[in-house]
Amino acid sequence: FKGTSVYFAWMIFYCLFDFPLSLLNCSLMCLDKHRINTLISCLASVVNLGLNLVFITRFGVIGVIWATLIAKASDLLLTSWYLRKVLGQSSVIWTSVFKSVLATGVMAAMVYWLHARTSIPLFGIIVLAILSYGFLLRMMKETVSQELYYFLKKRLMRSSQF
């Protein structure tokens, strides 16, 4: 597994898109927008497949990583755009997404930097990254604010009533 740690250092940036996207996807579900969520995910999958066809032949394994990162970013951008259209600019969701992106970005940069410049074993780097992520979220209080929690709960209760 020695050669794979280089790829792991790049794939940690996947979290930049995946963590906030989880929050946004849950918001779509609470708004009863299952079809929109599925459509956006399918579009991102098509982007991923298309980029894989181009990038694998040119860049090899690192091309797969770049294609995945670009596809996930497109998924996040499309989901964000749709939710902004539905919920508006001042929604409480954006504060929580910002906190998640900030903490994840610091964690990803830390993994990338430590992996490239130190001799710390990969497991140790992962543990340090997880601790820094948790610490940053704790310093920013909570990822999901009380306003967001009640907003989503209210939407979920409304959509579950027949």
C-alpha atoms as a printed R data frame, in Angstrom:
    type eleno elety resid chain resno       x      y       z
1   ATOM     1    CA   PHE     A     1   0.000  0.000   0.000
2   ATOM     2    CA   LYS     A     2   3.014  2.301   0.062
3   ATOM     3    CA   GLY     A     3   2.370  3.821  -3.352
4   ATOM     4    CA   THR     A     4  -1.267  4.589  -2.625
5   ATOM     5    CA   SER     A     5  -0.639  7.208   0.042
6   ATOM     6    CA   VAL     A     6   0.083  9.781  -2.685
7   ATOM     7    CA   TYR     A     7  -3.410  9.226  -4.057
8   ATOM     8    CA   PHE     A     8  -4.910  9.391  -0.585
9   ATOM     9    CA   ALA     A     9  -3.366 12.831  -0.091
10  ATOM    10    CA   TRP     A    10  -5.267 14.026  -3.175
11  ATOM    11    CA   MET     A    11  -8.509 12.190  -2.373
12  ATOM    12    CA   ILE     A    12  -8.765 13.872   1.037
13  ATOM    13    CA   PHE     A    13  -9.928 16.945  -0.899
14  ATOM    14    CA   TYR     A    14 -13.019 14.910  -1.840
15  ATOM    15    CA   CYS     A    15 -14.223 15.677   1.693
16  ATOM    16    CA   LEU     A    16 -14.339 19.383   0.798
17  ATOM    17    CA   PHE     A    17 -17.314 18.587  -1.391
18  ATOM    18    CA   ASP     A    18 -18.780 15.513   0.255
19  ATOM    19    CA   PHE     A    19 -19.326 16.813   3.805
20  ATOM    20    CA   PRO     A    20 -21.239 19.967   2.864
21  ATOM    21    CA   LEU     A    21 -23.050 18.083   0.101
22  ATOM    22    CA   SER     A    22 -24.417 15.666   2.695
23  ATOM    23    CA   LEU     A    23 -25.974 18.586   4.540
24  ATOM    24    CA   LEU     A    24 -27.417 20.045   1.331
25  ATOM    25    CA   ASN     A    25 -28.778 16.669   0.196
26  ATOM    26    CA   CYS     A    26 -30.536 16.256   3.539
27  ATOM    27    CA   SER     A    27 -32.025 19.716   3.021
28  ATOM    28    CA   LEU     A    28 -33.367 18.636  -0.368
29  ATOM    29    CA   MET     A    29 -34.898 15.557   1.222
30  ATOM    30    CA   CYS     A    30 -36.553 17.674   3.907
31  ATOM    31    CA   LEU     A    31 -37.993 19.886   1.192
32  ATOM    32    CA   ASP     A    32 -39.350 16.752  -0.511
33  ATOM    33    CA   LYS     A    33 -37.162 17.332  -3.579
34  ATOM    34    CA   HIS     A    34 -36.096 13.717  -4.114
35  ATOM    35    CA   ARG     A    35 -36.292 13.899  -7.896
36  ATOM    36    CA   ILE     A    36 -34.139 17.021  -8.068
37  ATOM    37    CA   ASN     A    37 -31.568 15.367  -5.804
38  ATOM    38    CA   THR     A    38 -31.520 12.269  -8.014
39  ATOM    39    CA   LEU     A    39 -31.271 14.333 -11.203
40  ATOM    40    CA   ILE     A    40 -28.334 16.374  -9.902
41  ATOM    41    CA   SER     A    41 -26.558 13.206  -8.710
42  ATOM    42    CA   CYS     A    42 -27.061 11.590 -12.122
43  ATOM    43    CA   LEU     A    43 -25.673 14.675 -13.885
44  ATOM    44    CA   ALA     A    44 -22.609 14.594 -11.639
45  ATOM    45    CA   SER     A    45 -22.164 10.878 -12.432
46  ATOM    46    CA   VAL     A    46 -22.265 11.619 -16.159
47  ATOM    47    CA   VAL     A    47 -19.647 14.350 -15.638
48  ATOM    48    CA   ASN     A    48 -17.509 11.857 -13.710
49  ATOM    49    CA   LEU     A    49 -17.777  9.167 -16.408
50  ATOM    50    CA   GLY     A    50 -17.026 11.626 -19.210
51  ATOM    51    CA   LEU     A    51 -14.011 13.066 -17.436
52  ATOM    52    CA   ASN     A    52 -12.762  9.572 -16.584
53  ATOM    53    CA   LEU     A    53 -12.757  8.691 -20.282
54  ATOM    54    CA   VAL     A    54 -10.555 11.693 -20.999
55  ATOM    55    CA   PHE     A    55  -8.413 11.873 -17.874
56  ATOM    56    CA   ILE     A    56  -7.549  8.184 -17.357
57  ATOM    57    CA   THR     A    57  -5.797  7.907 -20.713
58  ATOM    58    CA   ARG     A    58  -3.851 11.126 -20.143
59  ATOM    59    CA   PHE     A    59  -3.085 11.073 -16.416
60  ATOM    60    CA   GLY     A    60  -3.687  7.541 -15.152
61  ATOM    61    CA   VAL     A    61  -4.891  7.066 -11.578
62  ATOM    62    CA   ILE     A    62  -4.464 10.735 -10.698
63  ATOM    63    CA   GLY     A    63  -6.847 11.489 -13.594
64  ATOM    64    CA   VAL     A    64  -9.537  9.405 -11.886
65  ATOM    65    CA   ILE     A    65  -9.052 11.454  -8.741
66  ATOM    66    CA   TRP     A    66  -9.299 14.758 -10.607
67  ATOM    67    CA   ALA     A    67 -12.398 13.579 -12.485
68  ATOM    68    CA   THR     A    68 -14.029 12.566  -9.212
69  ATOM    69    CA   LEU     A    69 -13.177 15.880  -7.558
70  ATOM    70    CA   ILE     A    70 -14.542 17.888 -10.491
71  ATOM    71    CA   ALA     A    71 -17.725 15.802 -10.606
72  ATOM    72    CA   LYS     A    72 -18.287 16.172  -6.879
73  ATOM    73    CA   ALA     A    73 -17.698 19.912  -7.124
74  ATOM    74    CA   SER     A    74 -20.280 20.121  -9.921
75  ATOM    75    CA   ASP     A    75 -22.725 18.177  -7.737
76  ATOM    76    CA   LEU     A    76 -22.152 20.627  -4.880
77  ATOM    77    CA   LEU     A    77 -22.488 23.678  -7.128
78  ATOM    78    CA   LEU     A    78 -25.713 22.467  -8.759
79  ATOM    79    CA   THR     A    79 -27.254 21.489  -5.418
80  ATOM    80    CA   SER     A    80 -26.237 24.821  -3.882
81  ATOM    81    CA   TRP     A    81 -27.644 26.723  -6.836
82  ATOM    82    CA   TYR     A    82 -30.968 24.911  -6.615
83  ATOM    83    CA   LEU     A    83 -31.283 25.381  -2.856
84  ATOM    84    CA   ARG     A    84 -30.451 29.085  -3.145
85  ATOM    85    CA   LYS     A    85 -33.172 29.357  -5.750
86  ATOM    86    CA   VAL     A    86 -35.684 27.636  -3.443
87  ATOM    87    CA   LEU     A    87 -34.621 28.932  -0.022
88  ATOM    88    CA   GLY     A    88 -33.060 32.262  -0.861
89  ATOM    89    CA   GLN     A    89 -29.757 33.894  -0.022
90  ATOM    90    CA   SER     A    90 -30.262 34.421   3.704
91  ATOM    91    CA   SER     A    91 -31.090 30.841   4.646
92  ATOM    92    CA   VAL     A    92 -29.476 29.421   7.774
93  ATOM    93    CA   ILE     A    93 -28.134 26.490   5.748
94  ATOM    94    CA   TRP     A    94 -25.288 28.540   4.265
95  ATOM    95    CA   THR     A    95 -23.689 29.240   7.659
96  ATOM    96    CA   SER     A    96 -23.544 25.534   8.413
97  ATOM    97    CA   VAL     A    97 -22.167 24.728   4.966
98  ATOM    98    CA   PHE     A    98 -19.475 27.388   5.391
99  ATOM    99    CA   LYS     A    99 -18.406 25.927   8.754
100 ATOM   100    CA   SER     A   100 -18.222 22.443   7.276
101 ATOM   101    CA   VAL     A   101 -16.209 23.585   4.243
102 ATOM   102    CA   LEU     A   102 -13.801 25.600   6.395
103 ATOM   103    CA   ALA     A   103 -13.117 22.749   8.832
104 ATOM   104    CA   THR     A   104 -12.812 20.225   6.002
105 ATOM   105    CA   GLY     A   105 -10.469 22.483   4.042
106 ATOM   106    CA   VAL     A   106  -8.155 22.875   7.008
107 ATOM   107    CA   MET     A   107  -8.239 19.106   7.587
108 ATOM   108    CA   ALA     A   108  -7.504 18.333   3.926
109 ATOM   109    CA   ALA     A   109  -4.683 20.863   3.705
110 ATOM   110    CA   MET     A   110  -3.204 19.481   6.903
111 ATOM   111    CA   VAL     A   111  -3.221 15.910   5.548
112 ATOM   112    CA   TYR     A   112  -1.719 17.019   2.259
113 ATOM   113    CA   TRP     A   113   0.991 19.107   3.937
114 ATOM   114    CA   LEU     A   114   1.891 16.542   6.611
115 ATOM   115    CA   HIS     A   115   2.036 13.742   4.086
116 ATOM   116    CA   ALA     A   116   4.381 15.671   1.798
117 ATOM   117    CA   ARG     A   117   6.697 17.141   4.457
118 ATOM   118    CA   THR     A   118   6.895 14.747   7.392
119 ATOM   119    CA   SER     A   119   7.618 11.115   8.070
120 ATOM   120    CA   ILE     A   120   4.518 10.631  10.231
121 ATOM   121    CA   PRO     A   121   2.818  7.342   9.310
122 ATOM   122    CA   LEU     A   122  -0.385  7.740   7.310
123 ATOM   123    CA   PHE     A   123  -2.516  6.417  10.184
124 ATOM   124    CA   GLY     A   124  -1.083  9.101  12.476
125 ATOM   125    CA   ILE     A   125  -1.811 11.789   9.892
126 ATOM   126    CA   ILE     A   126  -5.409 10.606   9.623
127 ATOM   127    CA   VAL     A   127  -5.843 10.690  13.398
128 ATOM   128    CA   LEU     A   128  -4.376 14.213  13.573
129 ATOM   129    CA   ALA     A   129  -6.658 15.329  10.741
130 ATOM   130    CA   ILE     A   130  -9.772 13.945  12.437
131 ATOM   131    CA   LEU     A   131  -8.816 15.635  15.697
132 ATOM   132    CA   SER     A   132  -8.222 18.977  13.948
133 ATOM   133    CA   TYR     A   133 -11.566 18.699  12.139
134 ATOM   134    CA   GLY     A   134 -13.418 18.017  15.388
135 ATOM   135    CA   PHE     A   135 -11.540 20.774  17.196
136 ATOM   136    CA   LEU     A   136 -12.357 23.343  14.503
137 ATOM   137    CA   LEU     A   137 -16.034 22.418  14.476
138 ATOM   138    CA   ARG     A   138 -16.111 22.632  18.249
139 ATOM   139    CA   MET     A   139 -14.423 26.048  18.151
140 ATOM   140    CA   MET     A   140 -17.095 27.244  15.728
141 ATOM   141    CA   LYS     A   141 -19.675 25.847  18.171
142 ATOM   142    CA   GLU     A   142 -21.755 23.471  16.059
143 ATOM   143    CA   THR     A   143 -21.878 22.560  12.425
144 ATOM   144    CA   VAL     A   144 -25.628 22.455  12.424
145 ATOM   145    CA   SER     A   145 -26.931 25.532  14.180
146 ATOM   146    CA   GLN     A   146 -30.098 25.449  16.253
147 ATOM   147    CA   GLU     A   147 -31.866 27.550  13.613
148 ATOM   148    CA   LEU     A   148 -30.988 25.029  10.909
149 ATOM   149    CA   TYR     A   149 -32.029 22.128  13.107
150 ATOM   150    CA   TYR     A   150 -35.471 23.624  13.747
151 ATOM   151    CA   PHE     A   151 -35.835 24.710  10.122
152 ATOM   152    CA   LEU     A   152 -35.149 21.189   8.840
153 ATOM   153    CA   LYS     A   153 -37.254 19.604  11.569
154 ATOM   154    CA   LYS     A   154 -40.216 21.817  10.679
155 ATOM   155    CA   ARG     A   155 -39.854 20.964   6.974
156 ATOM   156    CA   LEU     A   156 -39.541 17.266   7.744
157 ATOM   157    CA   MET     A   157 -42.636 17.295   9.959
158 ATOM   158    CA   ARG     A   158 -44.584 19.106   7.255
159 ATOM   159    CA   SER     A   159 -43.534 16.641   4.535
160 ATOM   160    CA   SER     A   160 -44.289 13.564   6.668
161 ATOM   161    CA   GLN     A   161 -47.919 14.567   7.271
162 ATOM   162    CA   PHE     A   162 -50.381 12.995   4.883
